[in-house]
Short mmCIF file of C-alpha atoms and ligand atoms in Angstrom, two decimals:
data_model
loop_
_atom_site.label_atom_id
_atom_site.label_comp_id
_atom_site.label_asym_id
_atom_site.label_seq_id
_atom_site.Cartn_x
_atom_site.Cartn_y
_atom_site.Cartn_z
CA UNK L 5 57.41 24.28 -1.62
CA UNK L 6 56.52 20.77 -2.83
CA UNK L 7 53.25 20.91 -0.92
CA UNK L 8 52.32 24.27 -2.52
CA UNK L 9 52.86 22.95 -6.01
CA UNK L 10 50.89 19.77 -5.15
CA UNK L 11 47.93 21.91 -4.04
CA UNK L 12 48.10 24.04 -7.21
CA UNK L 13 48.30 20.86 -9.27
CA UNK L 14 45.21 19.39 -7.56
CA UNK L 15 43.18 22.56 -8.19
CA UNK L 16 44.27 22.53 -11.86
CA UNK L 17 43.17 18.89 -12.12
CA UNK L 18 39.74 19.76 -10.68
CA UNK L 19 39.36 22.59 -13.24
CA UNK L 20 40.37 20.21 -16.02
CA UNK L 21 37.62 17.74 -14.99
CA UNK L 22 35.17 20.63 -14.71
CA UNK L 23 35.98 21.97 -18.23
CA UNK L 24 35.40 18.55 -19.69
CA UNK L 25 31.98 18.19 -17.96
CA UNK L 26 31.01 21.79 -18.94
CA UNK L 27 31.78 21.00 -22.58
CA UNK L 28 29.71 17.79 -22.48
CA UNK L 29 26.79 19.67 -20.83
CA UNK L 30 26.84 22.31 -23.61
CA UNK L 31 26.96 19.81 -26.45
CA UNK L 32 24.10 17.66 -25.07
CA UNK L 33 20.62 18.41 -26.53
CA UNK L 34 18.16 19.72 -23.90
CA UNK L 35 16.57 16.74 -22.07
CA UNK L 36 13.07 15.91 -23.30
CA UNK L 37 10.23 15.44 -20.79
CA UNK L 38 11.02 11.99 -19.34
CA UNK L 39 8.34 9.33 -19.89
CA UNK L 40 7.04 7.19 -17.02
CA UNK L 41 9.10 4.13 -16.24
CA UNK L 42 7.61 0.84 -17.40
CA UNK L 43 9.33 -2.22 -15.96
CA UNK L 44 6.40 -4.60 -15.57
CA UNK L 45 5.02 -7.58 -17.46
CA UNK L 46 2.51 -5.18 -19.06
CA UNK L 47 2.42 -1.41 -19.50
CA UNK L 48 0.78 0.67 -16.79
CA UNK L 49 -1.22 3.89 -17.15
CA UNK L 50 0.58 7.17 -16.60
CA UNK L 51 -0.58 10.71 -15.86
CA UNK L 52 -2.39 12.80 -16.90
CA UNK L 53 -5.52 10.90 -15.83
CA UNK L 54 -9.09 12.14 -16.32
CA UNK L 55 -10.01 14.63 -13.59
CA UNK L 56 -12.28 12.87 -11.06
CA UNK L 57 -13.47 13.11 -7.48
CA UNK L 58 -15.58 10.60 -5.53
CA UNK L 59 -17.62 10.55 -2.33
CA UNK L 60 -16.10 8.48 0.55
CA UNK L 61 -15.39 5.61 0.93
CA UNK L 62 -14.68 5.50 -2.83
CA UNK L 63 -15.68 2.96 -5.45
CA UNK L 64 -13.33 1.03 -7.70
CA UNK L 65 -16.02 0.57 -10.38
CA UNK L 66 -16.16 4.35 -10.84
CA UNK L 67 -12.45 5.01 -11.40
CA UNK L 68 -11.11 5.80 -14.84
CA UNK L 69 -8.98 4.07 -16.00
CA UNK L 70 -9.95 0.98 -14.01
CA UNK L 71 -7.19 -0.09 -11.58
CA UNK L 72 -5.24 -3.16 -12.73
CA UNK L 73 -5.43 -5.87 -10.10
CA UNK L 74 -5.61 -9.31 -11.73
CA UNK L 75 -1.90 -9.69 -12.67
CA UNK L 76 -2.45 -11.92 -15.72
CA UNK L 77 1.25 -12.76 -16.02
CA UNK L 78 1.60 -13.80 -12.34
CA UNK L 79 1.56 -17.59 -11.97
CA UNK L 80 0.65 -19.11 -8.61
CA UNK L 81 2.76 -21.89 -7.10
CA UNK L 82 0.90 -22.96 -3.93
CA UNK L 83 2.80 -20.49 -1.74
CA UNK L 84 -0.30 -20.18 0.50
CA UNK L 85 -1.80 -23.61 -0.11
CA UNK L 86 -4.59 -24.52 2.31
CA UNK L 87 -4.29 -21.24 4.24
CA UNK L 88 -6.97 -18.73 5.23
CA UNK L 89 -6.39 -14.99 4.91
CA UNK L 90 -8.50 -12.20 6.41
CA UNK L 91 -8.01 -8.91 4.53
CA UNK L 92 -9.50 -5.64 5.77
CA UNK L 93 -10.31 -3.16 3.00
CA UNK L 94 -10.15 -6.14 0.65
CA UNK L 95 -13.05 -5.06 -1.58
CA UNK L 96 -10.98 -2.67 -3.68
CA UNK L 97 -7.56 -1.26 -4.44
CA UNK L 98 -4.50 -2.95 -2.98
CA UNK L 99 -6.64 -5.27 -0.82
CA UNK L 100 -8.54 -6.60 -3.85
CA UNK L 101 -5.35 -7.46 -5.72
CA UNK L 102 -3.90 -9.09 -2.57
CA UNK L 103 -7.09 -11.18 -2.28
CA UNK L 104 -6.81 -12.37 -5.89
CA UNK L 105 -3.10 -13.25 -5.71
CA UNK L 106 -3.50 -14.96 -2.31
CA UNK L 107 -6.30 -17.03 -3.86
CA UNK L 108 -4.06 -17.85 -6.84
CA UNK L 109 -1.50 -19.10 -4.31
CA UNK L 110 -4.08 -21.44 -2.77
CA UNK L 111 -5.64 -19.46 0.12
CA UNK L 112 -9.31 -19.00 1.01
CA UNK L 113 -10.22 -15.38 1.67
CA UNK L 114 -12.33 -13.34 4.10
CA UNK L 115 -12.80 -9.72 3.15
CA UNK L 116 -13.79 -6.95 5.53
CA UNK L 117 -15.14 -3.77 3.96
CA UNK L 118 -17.12 -0.75 5.07
CA UNK L 119 -19.93 -0.12 2.57
CA UNK L 120 -18.86 -0.80 -1.03
CA UNK L 121 -21.14 -3.80 -1.79
CA UNK L 122 -20.64 -3.76 -5.57
CA UNK L 123 -16.81 -3.67 -5.31
CA UNK L 124 -16.88 -6.41 -2.67
CA UNK L 125 -19.07 -8.65 -4.85
CA UNK L 126 -16.70 -8.19 -7.80
CA UNK L 127 -13.72 -9.12 -5.64
CA UNK L 128 -15.53 -12.21 -4.35
CA UNK L 129 -16.16 -13.30 -7.94
CA UNK L 130 -12.50 -12.68 -8.87
CA UNK L 131 -11.33 -14.77 -5.88
CA UNK L 132 -13.75 -17.57 -6.79
CA UNK L 133 -12.45 -17.52 -10.38
CA UNK L 134 -9.08 -18.52 -8.88
CA UNK L 135 -10.74 -21.63 -7.40
CA UNK L 136 -10.83 -20.33 -3.81
CA UNK L 137 -13.69 -19.56 -1.40
CA UNK L 138 -14.47 -16.00 -0.35
CA UNK L 139 -16.60 -14.67 2.51
CA UNK L 140 -17.61 -11.00 2.68
CA UNK L 141 -17.92 -9.31 6.07
CA UNK L 142 -19.38 -5.81 6.17
CA UNK L 143 -17.89 -4.26 9.31
CA UNK L 144 -16.45 -1.04 10.71
CA UNK L 145 -12.89 -1.72 11.91
CA UNK L 146 -12.93 1.42 14.04
CA UNK L 147 -15.30 -0.43 16.42
CA UNK L 148 -13.91 -3.19 18.59
CA UNK L 149 -17.06 -5.32 18.48
CA UNK L 150 -17.09 -5.24 14.67
CA UNK L 151 -13.47 -6.53 14.64
CA UNK L 152 -14.54 -9.30 17.00
CA UNK L 153 -17.42 -10.25 14.68
CA UNK L 154 -15.20 -10.15 11.56
CA UNK L 155 -12.76 -12.62 13.12
CA UNK L 156 -15.59 -14.81 14.49
CA UNK L 157 -17.28 -14.98 11.06
CA UNK L 158 -13.97 -15.91 9.38
CA UNK L 159 -13.21 -18.65 11.91
CA UNK L 160 -16.87 -19.79 11.74
CA UNK L 161 -16.64 -20.20 7.96
CA UNK L 162 -13.08 -21.54 7.55
CA UNK L 163 -12.09 -22.78 11.03
CA UNK L 164 -8.79 -20.86 11.13
CA UNK L 165 -6.82 -17.72 10.28
CA UNK L 166 -3.27 -17.98 8.94
CA UNK L 167 -2.78 -14.50 7.53
CA UNK L 168 -4.21 -11.19 8.72
CA UNK L 169 -3.79 -8.25 6.35
CA UNK L 170 -4.60 -4.99 8.14
CA UNK L 171 -5.24 -2.69 5.21
CA UNK L 172 -8.44 -0.62 5.70
CA UNK L 173 -7.81 3.10 6.02
CA UNK L 174 -9.39 6.53 6.21
CA UNK L 175 -7.50 9.35 4.46
CA UNK L 176 -8.66 12.90 3.82
CA UNK L 177 -6.39 15.85 3.21
CA UNK L 178 -6.46 19.21 4.90
CA UNK L 179 -4.36 21.99 3.35
CA UNK L 180 -4.21 23.74 6.73
CA UNK L 181 -3.25 21.71 9.79
CA UNK L 182 -5.32 24.03 12.02
CA UNK L 183 -8.46 23.00 10.11
CA UNK L 184 -8.28 19.30 11.08
CA UNK L 185 -11.35 18.90 13.28
CA UNK L 186 -11.60 16.60 16.26
CA UNK L 187 -14.07 14.44 14.28
CA UNK L 188 -11.64 14.16 11.35
CA UNK L 189 -8.68 13.35 13.64
CA UNK L 190 -10.72 10.81 15.60
CA UNK L 191 -11.94 9.05 12.44
CA UNK L 192 -8.39 8.75 11.06
CA UNK L 193 -6.94 7.38 14.29
CA UNK L 194 -9.88 5.09 15.06
CA UNK L 195 -9.80 3.53 11.58
CA UNK L 196 -6.06 3.34 10.94
CA UNK L 197 -4.66 2.67 14.43
CA UNK L 198 -7.47 1.26 16.59
CA UNK L 199 -8.65 -0.80 13.60
CA UNK L 200 -5.25 -2.47 13.14
CA UNK L 201 -4.72 -2.95 16.88
CA UNK L 202 -8.11 -4.51 17.53
CA UNK L 203 -8.02 -6.76 14.46
CA UNK L 204 -4.63 -8.08 15.59
CA UNK L 205 -5.82 -8.63 19.18
CA UNK L 206 -8.91 -10.47 17.96
CA UNK L 207 -7.11 -12.60 15.34
CA UNK L 208 -3.95 -13.64 17.19
CA UNK L 209 -5.68 -16.15 19.53
CA UNK L 210 -6.75 -18.06 16.39
CA UNK L 211 -3.34 -17.97 14.68
CA UNK L 212 -0.97 -20.93 14.87
CA UNK L 213 2.86 -20.85 14.59
CA UNK L 214 3.81 -20.09 10.98
CA UNK L 215 1.04 -17.49 10.64
CA UNK L 216 1.68 -13.93 9.50
CA UNK L 217 0.30 -10.43 9.99
CA UNK L 218 0.89 -7.84 7.28
CA UNK L 219 0.06 -4.20 7.96
CA UNK L 220 -0.30 -1.65 5.19
CA UNK L 221 1.76 1.38 6.12
CA UNK L 222 2.69 4.19 3.75
CA UNK L 223 5.46 6.34 2.38
CA UNK L 224 3.76 9.13 4.36
CA UNK L 225 4.69 7.27 7.54
CA UNK L 226 8.35 7.55 6.50
CA UNK L 227 8.52 10.98 4.87
CA UNK L 228 5.41 12.69 6.29
CA UNK L 229 2.92 14.57 4.13
CA UNK L 230 2.07 18.17 5.02
CA UNK L 231 -1.55 17.89 3.81
CA UNK L 232 -2.04 14.55 5.62
CA UNK L 233 -0.66 15.26 9.10
CA UNK L 234 -3.12 13.02 10.95
CA UNK L 235 -2.91 10.21 8.35
CA UNK L 236 0.92 10.34 8.27
CA UNK L 237 0.90 10.11 12.04
CA UNK L 238 -1.14 6.90 11.89
CA UNK L 239 1.06 5.40 9.18
CA UNK L 240 4.22 6.09 11.19
CA UNK L 241 2.38 4.53 14.12
CA UNK L 242 1.59 1.46 12.03
CA UNK L 243 5.28 1.05 11.21
CA UNK L 244 6.19 1.24 14.92
CA UNK L 245 3.27 -1.08 15.76
CA UNK L 246 4.62 -3.58 13.22
CA UNK L 247 8.10 -3.62 14.66
CA UNK L 248 6.91 -3.74 18.28
CA UNK L 249 4.28 -6.42 17.70
CA UNK L 250 6.78 -8.56 15.79
CA UNK L 251 8.88 -8.84 18.93
CA UNK L 252 5.85 -9.52 21.06
CA UNK L 253 4.65 -12.40 18.82
CA UNK L 254 8.01 -14.15 18.24
CA UNK L 255 7.16 -16.60 21.02
CA UNK L 256 3.92 -17.55 19.27
CA UNK L 257 5.69 -18.14 15.92
CA UNK L 258 3.71 -15.36 14.22
CA UNK L 259 5.59 -13.00 11.92
CA UNK L 260 4.54 -9.34 11.62
CA UNK L 261 5.64 -7.13 8.71
CA UNK L 262 4.42 -4.07 6.84
CA UNK L 263 4.31 -2.91 3.25
CA UNK L 264 4.72 0.87 2.83
CA UNK L 265 3.27 1.84 -0.56
CA UNK L 266 3.93 5.05 -2.46
CA UNK L 267 1.12 6.35 -4.70
CA UNK L 268 -1.20 3.57 -5.92
CA UNK L 269 -4.11 3.92 -8.36
CA UNK L 270 -7.07 2.98 -6.10
CA UNK L 271 -10.30 4.66 -4.89
CA UNK L 272 -8.49 6.14 -1.86
CA UNK L 273 -7.08 9.19 -3.64
CA UNK L 274 -9.98 10.08 -5.98
CA UNK L 275 -12.08 9.94 -2.77
CA UNK L 276 -9.67 12.36 -1.11
CA UNK L 277 -7.83 14.74 -3.44
CA UNK L 278 -9.28 17.48 -5.63
CA UNK L 279 -10.00 16.41 -9.22
CA UNK L 280 -7.02 18.24 -10.79
CA UNK L 281 -4.62 16.66 -8.27
CA UNK L 282 -5.98 13.20 -9.13
CA UNK L 283 -5.11 13.92 -12.78
CA UNK L 284 -1.41 14.31 -11.82
CA UNK L 285 -1.35 11.49 -9.26
CA UNK L 286 2.06 9.78 -9.05
CA UNK L 287 3.73 12.16 -11.54
CA UNK L 288 6.19 13.41 -8.91
CA UNK L 289 7.75 9.97 -8.24
CA UNK L 290 11.00 8.97 -9.97
CA UNK L 291 8.95 6.52 -12.10
CA UNK L 292 6.56 9.38 -12.99
CA UNK L 293 3.39 7.32 -12.49
CA UNK L 294 1.46 5.67 -9.65
CA UNK L 295 1.73 1.93 -9.03
CA UNK L 296 -1.19 -0.28 -10.01
CA UNK L 297 -2.53 -2.55 -7.24
CA UNK L 298 -1.08 -5.64 -8.94
CA UNK L 299 2.40 -4.12 -8.54
CA UNK L 300 1.91 -4.13 -4.74
CA UNK L 301 0.21 -7.47 -4.18
CA UNK L 302 3.27 -9.72 -4.78
CA UNK L 303 5.00 -8.00 -1.83
CA UNK L 304 2.12 -9.22 0.37
CA UNK L 305 2.42 -12.75 -1.01
CA UNK L 306 6.14 -12.65 -0.22
CA UNK L 307 5.57 -11.52 3.38
CA UNK L 308 2.63 -13.92 3.92
CA UNK L 309 4.25 -17.09 2.64
CA UNK L 310 6.40 -19.27 4.89
CA UNK L 311 8.15 -20.43 1.70
CA UNK L 312 9.41 -16.92 1.02
CA UNK L 313 9.93 -15.00 4.25
CA UNK L 314 10.16 -17.35 7.26
CA UNK L 315 13.20 -15.44 8.64
CA UNK L 316 11.68 -11.98 8.12
CA UNK L 317 9.71 -10.24 10.85
CA UNK L 318 9.37 -6.63 12.00
CA UNK L 319 10.28 -5.19 8.60
CA UNK L 320 8.72 -2.31 6.71
CA UNK L 321 8.99 -2.94 2.98
CA UNK L 322 8.67 0.27 0.93
CA UNK L 323 7.18 -0.12 -2.56
CA UNK L 324 7.45 3.50 -3.62
CA UNK L 325 8.67 3.70 -7.22
CA UNK L 326 12.25 4.69 -6.47
CA UNK L 327 14.21 7.41 -4.69
P1 NAD O 5 -9.09 1.57 -1.08
O1 NAD O 5 -10.00 2.74 -1.02
O2 NAD O 5 -9.29 0.63 -2.20
O3 NAD O 5 -9.12 0.76 0.27
C1 NAD O 5 -9.45 1.32 1.50
C2 NAD O 5 -10.40 0.36 2.14
O4 NAD O 5 -10.61 0.72 3.50
C3 NAD O 5 -11.77 0.33 1.49
O5 NAD O 5 -11.95 -0.97 1.01
C4 NAD O 5 -12.76 0.58 2.61
O6 NAD O 5 -13.86 -0.31 2.58
C5 NAD O 5 -11.93 0.30 3.82
N1 NAD O 5 -12.36 1.05 4.99
C6 NAD O 5 -12.30 2.39 5.21
N2 NAD O 5 -12.80 2.68 6.43
C7 NAD O 5 -13.17 1.48 6.99
C8 NAD O 5 -13.75 1.13 8.22
N3 NAD O 5 -14.03 2.05 9.15
N4 NAD O 5 -14.03 -0.17 8.44
C9 NAD O 5 -13.74 -1.13 7.50
N5 NAD O 5 -13.17 -0.83 6.32
C10 NAD O 5 -12.89 0.46 6.07
O7 NAD O 5 -7.63 2.18 -1.12
P2 NAD O 5 -6.18 1.53 -1.10
O8 NAD O 5 -5.31 2.58 -1.65
O9 NAD O 5 -6.16 0.20 -1.68
O10 NAD O 5 -5.87 1.44 0.46
C11 NAD O 5 -5.36 0.29 1.07
C12 NAD O 5 -4.27 0.67 2.05
O11 NAD O 5 -3.16 1.21 1.33
C13 NAD O 5 -4.63 1.70 3.08
O12 NAD O 5 -4.11 1.32 4.33
C14 NAD O 5 -3.93 2.96 2.60
O13 NAD O 5 -3.63 3.83 3.66
C15 NAD O 5 -2.70 2.35 2.01
N6 NAD O 5 -1.97 3.20 1.09
C16 NAD O 5 -2.51 3.58 -0.09
C17 NAD O 5 -1.80 4.40 -0.94
C18 NAD O 5 -2.38 4.86 -2.25
O14 NAD O 5 -1.80 5.74 -2.88
N7 NAD O 5 -3.50 4.32 -2.70
C19 NAD O 5 -0.51 4.82 -0.59
C20 NAD O 5 0.03 4.40 0.62
C21 NAD O 5 -0.71 3.59 1.45
#
């Protein structure tokens, strides 16, 4: 009897809570379209962006609005003093901002890029403005011998490598999985997986204890993306590669971590998506906008610097604008 009345009492309590919430819901004005979240040192652009589409491999100078990479409010504090960093895909996008902030932290920079001479030259000038040296290496990371040459040219110029940032990538969507050709699949895997693997194999013999490898993964490697099946597969592979290689290089004192970005305003997407999709890029994240490259680069500084992350290896750090 007591139990029955307790149950009835509990149900009545639940209805009481529900009535109160229903009343609050009714009295609240309809939610307005939420603005993009701004939590940075300066405001960042939000969709809609101008519709645009670019030929591969994409050019930063042609994007509107121009990606923000120079982080004017970020002060360096010698976190990479005297070090040498080799950054693939460092001419533009995330890689460019990483190059500039690494230089601000005291590192000299080698940049590997495929074909974007004008972007690469602009990045070199931005690195030199920070008081660092910069060497440009035009190379195709999908080819083993090019990776060998990129490492040899870096060591030839600077005598060492302390940080390798594997960041170059090929991404092109396909709305229908069955339409991904062998050539497309091969290009994605050769660039994103073979490229990272070979760069690491070539660089590690030159890296001393205290060095670091940072791989750029992706939210697509965690969640998958139905229009990027091959690309998602490589990004998941990069995350597994990161964790596995971290164990393998513990004995050499080399840390290996990954950053997994969400949408970032760089040439990659205007050189992939259709123009109207580029206009909405990043709108479906909780922050309702894409990141700018300078919002990613500090994560790379953190994972590269022995002052910040000496006990961190094998991690995948998502920078995705919320959940
Ligand atoms: P980006 O276009 O600026 O950089 C890609 C770079 O890859 C270019 O500099 C290009 O020169 C280089 N590249 C492509 N193929 C190459 C090859 N065969 N050999 C040598 N270099 C080659 O774009 P980004 O967005 O800055 O991309 C950097 C990394 O971030 C990539 O790994 C990408 O997968 C990852 N990422 C980007 C986003 C995003 O929304 N932009 C999201 C998640 C992950």
